[in-house]
Amino acid sequence: MSFKNILENFSKYRRGAEEGGHHEYEHRWGMAIDLNLCIGCNACSTACYAENNLAVVGKDKFEKGQAMHWMRIERYWDDADAGRDFPEQGALFLPMLCQQCGAATCEPVCPVAATYHTPDGLNAQVYNRCIGSRYCNNNCPFRVRYFNFWSYYESSWPEPLNMQLNPDLSVRDKGVMEKCTFCVQRIRTAKDKAQRENRAIVDGEFQTACAQACPTGAIVFGDTMDPNSRVTKLWQEHEVERGPYTSKKPKQNAELRGYRIFEELNVDPSIMYLERVRETEV
Amino acid sequence: MQFANRTSLNNAAAVSIRRLQAKLVQCGKPFYLLMALAVMALLPLTAMAELPVPSHITPPPGEHEGEHVPQPIEFPHDRHVKDMKINCMYCHTYARRSKVAGIPPTSKCMGCHKVIATDRPRIQKLTEYWEKGESPRWKKVHDVPDYVHFTHEKHIRKFVFDADFPVEDVQQVCGVCHGEVREMTVAEKKKPLNMGFCRRCHEANGGPGDCWKCHK
């Protein structure tokens, strides 16, 4: 269905969310990340490394920008010029991962359709189809696609660490773009299980590795098409809706903290962030 | 390939008949007897039917000449499947439950071979493994690349259990991808098992077409 969709609706596909959607969804996986709860501990990132066979590239390659953390904690300072020293500077943390955009900018630029939209509302990356042109990375406003510049088999998982690799997804080789998949292997397992038991997927039955690892429960994962899921309720509570960007509403209620990053680019991200509120000046 | 095998069998039969014919001619027997003999000799060969494909499956075209994979013990599938009529899923018990069909543990072999055919060299070799507490290192014959997600369980469910296909004939369903295992000793790869083969079958039988259903 999806690949056919690319072939048949390419012009529509390219124009994105303004056209009013061009996908038939079964699920639309989404997230709500509460920045009030995020303590910047990097547990999500570590869990992602373990779950998704992410290579540890080492310090020198990290400095060259070749790191492959599908999930990273971005750090911002409240007021950089106030002259305050480190602990009182007021750090803000923002877990940044693939936003699984409904009208993703990375998808239409792929010359070989290695990245496409699944009926689950995910931006899929088919590793063995990817030729490494890196157009998608250049077109991604969030910079959450990572390119494999090297093969990391020996350096990242020396024996016997290779035994810890997750068999449910491939170990990517060099020359391939990779990105957060919302732990598609877990989604796949849950779907298979639900199908076997002849039922629909229950909310909270499974979650992504990052949501599972978060000690404060800042990350909520679920199906935004399921009206009873926790994530849908959070979205509704904070009046964030799917679909194209209309205009920035003036904030009526300080309780409404929900926003989607780069919403105005009309990429229809699947992750809602809840703004951090500080009670006092830092 | 099966066809070619059968022809070569037929050829072998023809050669032996010709030899017989030569001998009989020396004996001065009438020719029609020879013809009758020849027909009788060929009959079982022509009657040896190809593995029937279940009517609810459209098999994808594609043949493959698999390499012979040497196994620690030359396991005769033909003996177990054709002669003894043992169901595939008796030994490959995980096929209906999980992603992989599974190689049976040595205990399963010994369940029968503690008492059956204990005088054969292959069984003696197996017993040796068993007594040492080791497993024969069976080699994988049908292997798909690491980036492919394939589950036996889903395919068996669709084509056997949900289709109300008789479980005792399950080898016909297995044979769509594994070929005529009942005619092999050690298993050989007789179907290409590449993406084209999978896609042709998915198109013909209504399987999913989404890349991420199979690629991981």
XYZ file of C-alpha atoms in Angstrom:
498
model
C 0.000 0.000 0.000
C 2.624 2.491 1.038
C 5.031 2.071 -1.815
C 2.093 2.205 -4.210
C 1.056 5.401 -2.489
C 4.422 6.965 -3.321
C 4.173 5.936 -6.951
C 0.579 6.968 -7.468
C 0.291 10.096 -5.360
C 3.761 11.538 -5.669
C 2.784 15.137 -6.356
C 0.273 15.049 -3.542
C 2.782 13.340 -1.356
C 5.294 16.076 -2.007
C 2.914 18.885 -1.163
C 2.276 17.371 2.218
C -0.230 18.216 4.873
C -1.939 21.140 3.099
C -3.597 18.657 0.789
C -5.517 17.244 3.694
C -3.752 13.974 4.093
C -3.135 11.199 1.649
C -2.604 8.186 3.840
C -4.941 5.525 5.044
C -3.894 4.993 8.603
C -4.361 1.922 10.740
C -2.595 3.492 13.690
C -0.849 6.760 14.250
C 1.774 6.272 16.859
C 2.600 9.402 18.753
C 4.190 10.705 21.881
C 3.798 13.315 24.542
C 6.985 14.447 26.236
C 6.630 16.492 29.380
C 9.645 18.776 29.720
C 8.614 19.595 33.251
C 9.402 16.031 34.154
C 12.545 15.644 32.070
C 15.640 15.747 34.247
C 18.091 15.284 31.387
C 19.436 12.002 32.733
C 19.962 10.418 29.302
C 18.350 7.136 30.336
C 16.160 7.269 27.223
C 19.173 7.692 25.022
C 20.971 4.802 26.702
C 17.923 2.574 26.392
C 17.766 3.445 22.715
C 21.388 2.418 22.255
C 20.662 -0.936 23.852
C 17.386 -1.601 22.083
C 18.262 -0.507 18.584
C 21.815 -1.777 18.122
C 23.211 1.733 17.967
C 26.918 1.923 17.463
C 29.077 3.742 19.974
C 31.325 5.774 17.729
C 33.921 7.079 20.167
C 35.021 10.555 21.104
C 36.875 11.598 17.967
C 34.071 10.570 15.631
C 31.547 12.173 17.947
C 33.384 15.455 17.648
C 33.181 15.180 13.876
C 29.423 14.900 14.192
C 29.267 11.257 13.273
C 27.462 10.119 16.405
C 24.436 7.945 15.903
C 22.239 8.589 18.882
C 18.731 8.237 17.529
C 17.587 9.922 20.665
C 19.587 12.803 22.075
C 19.083 15.231 24.894
C 19.419 18.773 23.666
C 20.546 21.233 26.259
C 19.560 24.859 26.368
C 20.414 27.568 28.838
C 17.827 29.904 30.231
C 19.905 32.987 30.016
C 23.370 32.533 28.699
C 24.434 36.173 29.122
C 23.409 36.625 32.738
C 26.902 35.785 33.897
C 25.841 32.972 36.167
C 28.074 29.984 36.679
C 27.306 26.435 35.824
C 24.856 25.053 38.384
C 22.752 28.176 38.504
C 22.691 28.738 34.794
C 19.294 27.113 34.397
C 19.597 24.222 32.001
C 16.658 23.098 29.907
C 16.579 19.626 28.487
C 14.764 18.548 25.402
C 14.782 14.933 24.285
C 15.025 15.091 20.518
C 14.141 12.098 18.406
C 12.492 11.538 15.047
C 9.150 13.307 15.111
C 7.584 10.790 12.708
C 6.045 13.683 10.764
C 2.728 13.156 9.036
C 4.013 15.185 6.089
C 7.676 14.426 6.438
C 10.152 16.456 4.456
C 12.607 13.575 4.355
C 10.317 11.234 2.436
C 9.748 12.867 -0.953
C 13.433 13.653 -1.490
C 14.647 10.087 -1.299
C 15.722 9.071 -4.800
C 15.083 5.379 -4.193
C 12.033 5.515 -1.913
C 13.983 3.975 0.926
C 12.117 6.204 3.305
C 8.355 6.268 3.101
C 5.248 6.608 5.229
C 3.802 3.470 6.738
C 0.107 2.872 7.425
C 1.085 3.222 11.093
C 2.034 6.863 10.614
C 5.754 6.193 10.881
C 8.553 7.409 8.655
C 10.068 4.111 7.747
C 13.664 3.723 6.725
C 14.400 0.592 4.731
C 18.098 0.087 5.316
C 18.806 -2.346 2.537
C 17.114 -0.065 0.037
C 19.061 3.019 1.115
C 21.910 4.101 -1.148
C 23.240 6.761 1.216
C 22.532 9.889 -0.806
C 21.803 11.724 2.484
C 19.185 13.973 0.884
C 16.764 13.052 3.650
C 19.163 14.187 6.331
C 19.665 17.511 4.598
C 15.938 18.003 4.338
C 15.116 17.126 7.914
C 14.469 20.234 10.022
C 15.030 18.290 13.248
C 18.387 16.761 12.280
C 17.401 13.368 13.623
C 18.691 11.198 10.808
C 22.091 9.705 11.248
C 24.453 8.508 8.609
C 26.672 5.508 9.033
C 30.100 6.691 7.964
C 31.871 3.558 9.119
C 31.258 -0.067 9.888
C 31.203 -0.477 13.611
C 30.987 -4.256 14.097
C 34.369 -4.725 15.709
C 34.828 -1.351 17.346
C 31.389 -1.020 18.867
C 30.609 -4.587 19.846
C 33.859 -6.445 20.438
C 33.347 -10.069 21.412
C 31.382 -11.052 23.424
C 29.364 -7.815 23.325
C 27.944 -8.827 19.966
C 25.820 -11.316 21.895
C 23.786 -8.433 23.311
C 22.644 -7.222 19.898
C 18.915 -7.165 19.400
C 18.019 -9.789 16.783
C 14.731 -8.083 15.951
C 16.397 -5.434 13.867
C 19.397 -5.391 11.627
C 22.849 -4.099 12.448
C 23.299 -1.360 9.919
C 26.392 -1.120 7.822
C 28.191 1.920 6.509
C 26.663 4.031 3.789
C 23.181 3.740 5.203
C 20.993 6.375 6.791
C 19.302 5.389 10.004
C 16.846 6.939 12.380
C 14.426 6.437 15.248
C 11.713 3.957 14.338
C 9.512 4.353 17.412
C 10.828 0.856 18.218
C 9.051 -0.677 15.265
C 10.165 -4.148 16.341
C 8.104 -3.755 19.477
C 5.162 -2.452 17.494
C 5.486 -5.418 15.164
C 5.608 -7.897 18.034
C 2.598 -6.317 19.730
C 0.632 -6.337 16.478
C 1.485 -9.975 15.838
C 0.438 -10.892 19.328
C -2.832 -8.982 19.064
C -3.550 -10.588 15.712
C -2.852 -14.039 17.127
C -5.243 -13.399 19.975
C -7.754 -11.845 17.591
C -8.071 -8.508 19.353
C -7.045 -4.895 18.954
C -3.869 -3.542 20.498
C -4.478 -2.322 24.032
C -3.035 1.027 25.024
C 0.011 0.609 27.233
C 0.509 -2.990 26.165
C 3.932 -2.046 24.904
C 5.999 1.086 24.786
C 9.151 2.311 23.190
C 12.474 1.688 24.903
C 12.878 5.371 25.763
C 9.441 5.601 27.364
C 10.145 2.430 29.281
C 13.451 3.696 30.590
C 12.362 7.205 31.576
C 12.588 7.341 35.376
C 10.178 10.245 35.716
C 7.665 9.029 33.164
C 8.125 12.125 31.027
C 7.608 10.187 27.787
C 4.172 8.815 27.014
C 3.824 6.667 23.928
C 0.645 5.452 22.300
C -1.739 5.457 19.381
C -3.086 8.940 18.722
C -5.936 7.426 16.705
C -7.192 5.496 19.712
C -9.546 7.923 21.524
C -8.951 6.274 24.877
C -5.185 6.113 24.856
C -3.181 8.079 27.361
C -1.355 9.987 24.683
C -4.581 11.073 22.933
C -5.962 12.310 26.220
C -2.819 14.329 26.849
C -3.013 15.834 23.391
C -6.634 16.766 23.946
C -5.937 18.102 27.387
C -3.387 20.494 25.975
C -5.444 21.216 22.861
C -2.859 20.068 20.386
C -4.251 18.637 17.202
C -2.951 16.710 14.266
C -2.984 18.203 10.813
C -1.650 21.279 9.080
C -0.591 24.333 10.959
C -3.163 27.089 11.027
C -1.821 29.994 13.008
C -0.302 30.550 16.361
C -3.153 31.012 18.773
C -2.537 33.535 21.522
C -2.164 31.665 24.728
C -5.344 31.932 26.760
C -4.585 29.464 29.441
C -1.215 29.002 31.097
C -2.145 25.406 31.800
C -1.993 24.634 28.102
C 1.655 23.806 27.666
C 1.465 21.620 24.585
C 3.301 22.467 21.393
C 4.883 20.672 18.526
C 8.342 21.637 17.401
C 8.497 23.383 14.004
C 4.771 23.041 13.617
C 4.749 26.093 11.410
C 6.806 24.222 8.814
C 3.677 22.138 8.253
C 5.399 18.834 8.743
C 2.737 17.575 11.174
C 5.008 16.090 13.851
C 3.735 13.174 15.942
C 5.358 14.289 19.149
C 3.814 16.848 21.435
C 6.108 18.525 23.923
C 4.835 20.087 27.107
C 6.606 23.309 27.869
C 8.703 23.627 30.941
C 7.353 25.970 33.558
C 9.537 27.549 36.174
C 8.062 28.923 39.316
C 10.740 31.496 40.019
C 13.493 33.179 38.145
C 16.552 31.005 38.154
C 14.531 -29.381 -11.049
C 12.276 -32.169 -9.916
C 11.317 -32.628 -13.499
C 14.962 -32.969 -14.514
C 15.509 -35.424 -11.695
C 12.650 -37.534 -12.897
C 13.975 -37.509 -16.449
C 17.348 -38.660 -15.285
C 15.637 -41.398 -13.293
C 13.703 -42.356 -16.391
C 16.938 -42.383 -18.360
C 18.539 -44.647 -15.804
C 15.520 -46.925 -15.987
C 15.670 -46.931 -19.776
C 19.337 -47.860 -19.702
C 18.723 -50.748 -17.348
C 15.799 -51.888 -19.502
C 17.981 -51.790 -22.584
C 20.509 -53.968 -20.807
C 17.720 -56.329 -19.801
C 16.474 -56.266 -23.373
C 19.914 -57.210 -24.676
C 20.065 -60.116 -22.251
C 16.571 -61.284 -23.136
C 17.304 -61.022 -26.864
C 20.238 -63.299 -26.257
C 17.808 -65.655 -24.592
C 15.526 -65.372 -27.623
C 12.453 -64.116 -25.774
C 9.737 -62.370 -27.802
C 9.886 -58.591 -28.106
C 6.386 -57.760 -26.750
C 7.332 -59.233 -23.398
C 10.129 -56.703 -23.290
C 7.742 -53.894 -24.070
C 5.404 -55.026 -21.326
C 8.328 -55.192 -18.935
C 9.471 -51.735 -19.956
C 6.000 -50.281 -19.433
C 5.758 -51.983 -16.059
C 9.136 -50.648 -15.057
C 8.250 -47.113 -16.117
C 4.756 -47.046 -14.627
C 5.680 -46.356 -11.017
C 8.035 -43.609 -12.189
C 5.433 -41.747 -14.198
C 2.882 -42.249 -11.443
C 5.230 -40.579 -8.931
C 3.268 -37.351 -8.729
C 4.751 -33.991 -7.948
C 3.863 -32.607 -4.550
C 0.349 -31.206 -4.982
C -0.090 -27.528 -4.262
C -3.086 -26.814 -2.019
C -5.900 -25.178 -3.942
C -6.008 -22.116 -1.703
C -2.410 -21.125 -2.479
C -1.155 -19.619 -5.709
C 2.481 -20.687 -5.665
C 5.015 -18.122 -6.838
C 7.106 -19.250 -9.769
C 10.802 -19.657 -9.158
C 13.303 -22.459 -8.935
C 16.683 -22.570 -7.296
C 19.577 -24.961 -7.479
C 20.670 -25.078 -3.895
C 24.138 -26.064 -2.831
C 24.522 -29.293 -0.994
C 25.017 -28.420 2.664
C 26.949 -31.175 4.427
C 25.322 -32.024 7.724
C 26.982 -33.766 10.685
C 24.621 -36.687 10.124
C 23.057 -37.258 6.753
C 19.474 -36.958 7.898
C 17.068 -38.735 5.505
C 13.995 -36.544 5.185
C 12.584 -38.894 2.577
C 12.624 -41.846 4.945
C 10.832 -39.904 7.691
C 8.362 -38.006 5.542
C 7.552 -40.318 2.653
C 7.969 -43.743 4.194
C 7.122 -43.112 7.825
C 4.578 -40.345 7.136
C 5.782 -38.194 9.999
C 4.335 -34.697 9.991
C 6.788 -31.828 9.390
C 5.576 -30.146 12.558
C 6.289 -33.180 14.702
C 9.983 -32.333 14.611
C 9.891 -28.698 13.446
C 7.566 -27.999 16.296
C 8.083 -24.237 16.542
C 6.865 -23.544 13.028
C 3.305 -23.035 14.193
C 4.362 -21.100 17.284
C 7.171 -18.753 16.407
C 9.318 -17.073 13.823
C 11.600 -20.044 13.277
C 10.572 -23.590 12.525
C 13.238 -24.935 14.837
C 15.575 -27.883 14.699
C 14.418 -30.621 17.064
C 16.541 -31.299 20.127
C 18.481 -34.545 20.125
C 16.104 -35.820 22.784
C 13.341 -35.767 20.206
C 15.401 -37.939 17.843
C 16.226 -40.275 20.703
C 12.565 -40.519 21.648
C 12.202 -42.881 18.708
C 15.747 -43.976 18.021
C 16.399 -45.434 21.429
C 14.533 -48.430 20.074
C 14.133 -47.932 16.333
C 16.874 -48.781 13.833
C 19.589 -48.783 16.461
C 21.835 -50.940 14.269
C 22.262 -48.290 11.553
C 25.523 -46.340 11.443
C 23.783 -42.958 11.307
C 21.708 -43.779 14.379
C 24.805 -45.030 16.157
C 26.475 -41.721 15.416
C 23.435 -39.937 16.811
C 23.511 -42.092 19.929
C 27.157 -41.184 20.376
C 26.224 -37.481 20.370
C 23.400 -38.220 22.783
C 25.602 -40.090 25.217
C 28.211 -37.357 25.135
C 25.446 -34.894 25.916
C 26.098 -32.916 22.733
C 23.938 -31.894 19.842
C 24.898 -32.430 16.238
C 25.761 -29.022 14.791
C 23.079 -28.951 12.130
C 23.704 -26.383 9.403
C 21.075 -23.943 8.286
C 19.887 -24.542 4.745
C 17.008 -22.132 4.300
C 18.309 -18.822 5.530
C 17.002 -15.352 4.826
C 19.182 -12.272 5.357
C 19.280 -10.559 8.735
C 17.292 -7.592 7.492
C 14.267 -9.750 6.777
C 11.566 -10.357 9.308
C 9.879 -13.661 8.514
C 7.594 -15.609 10.806
C 6.624 -19.205 10.168
C 3.787 -18.855 12.640
C 1.854 -16.291 10.598
C 2.207 -18.220 7.371
C 1.148 -21.507 8.949
C -1.795 -19.796 10.607
C -2.977 -18.249 7.364
C -2.514 -21.219 5.110
C -3.223 -24.115 7.455
C -5.234 -23.270 10.531
C -7.296 -20.328 9.273
C -7.803 -22.032 5.913
C -9.007 -25.242 7.575
C -6.381 -27.107 5.664
C -5.833 -30.648 7.006
C -2.793 -30.539 9.246
C -1.687 -34.012 8.173
C -1.072 -32.625 4.655
C 0.942 -29.678 5.936
C 3.971 -30.653 3.858
C 2.111 -29.386 0.808
C 1.987 -25.931 2.390
C 5.592 -26.107 3.589
C 6.579 -27.250 0.116
C 5.592 -23.923 -1.445
C 8.804 -22.453 -0.009
C 10.825 -25.545 0.900
C 10.309 -27.679 -2.175
C 9.704 -31.373 -2.185
C 11.493 -32.235 1.041
C 9.981 -35.724 1.065
C 12.205 -36.585 -1.912
C 15.413 -35.260 -0.335
C 17.745 -36.791 2.181
C 19.324 -33.731 3.746
C 17.286 -30.641 2.994
C 18.279 -28.624 -0.041
C 17.234 -25.148 -1.005
C 14.990 -25.613 -4.019
C 13.194 -22.264 -4.040
C 14.976 -18.937 -4.443
C 13.581 -17.377 -1.217
C 14.558 -13.936 -2.434
C 12.511 -10.771 -2.391
C 11.024 -11.382 -5.845
C 9.837 -14.813 -4.780
C 8.270 -13.422 -1.605
C 6.654 -10.512 -3.427
C 5.179 -12.700 -6.169
C 3.563 -14.855 -3.513
C 2.367 -11.875 -1.490
C 0.790 -10.366 -4.589
C -0.889 -13.590 -5.641
C -2.115 -14.548 -2.175
C -2.953 -11.168 -0.680
C 0.002 -10.743 1.617
C 1.016 -7.312 2.896
C 2.943 -5.037 0.544
C 4.358 -2.618 3.070
C 8.189 -2.579 3.138
C 8.357 -2.525 6.923
C 6.207 -5.625 7.235
C 9.197 -7.711 6.183
C 12.226 -5.424 6.363
C 13.607 -4.561 9.715
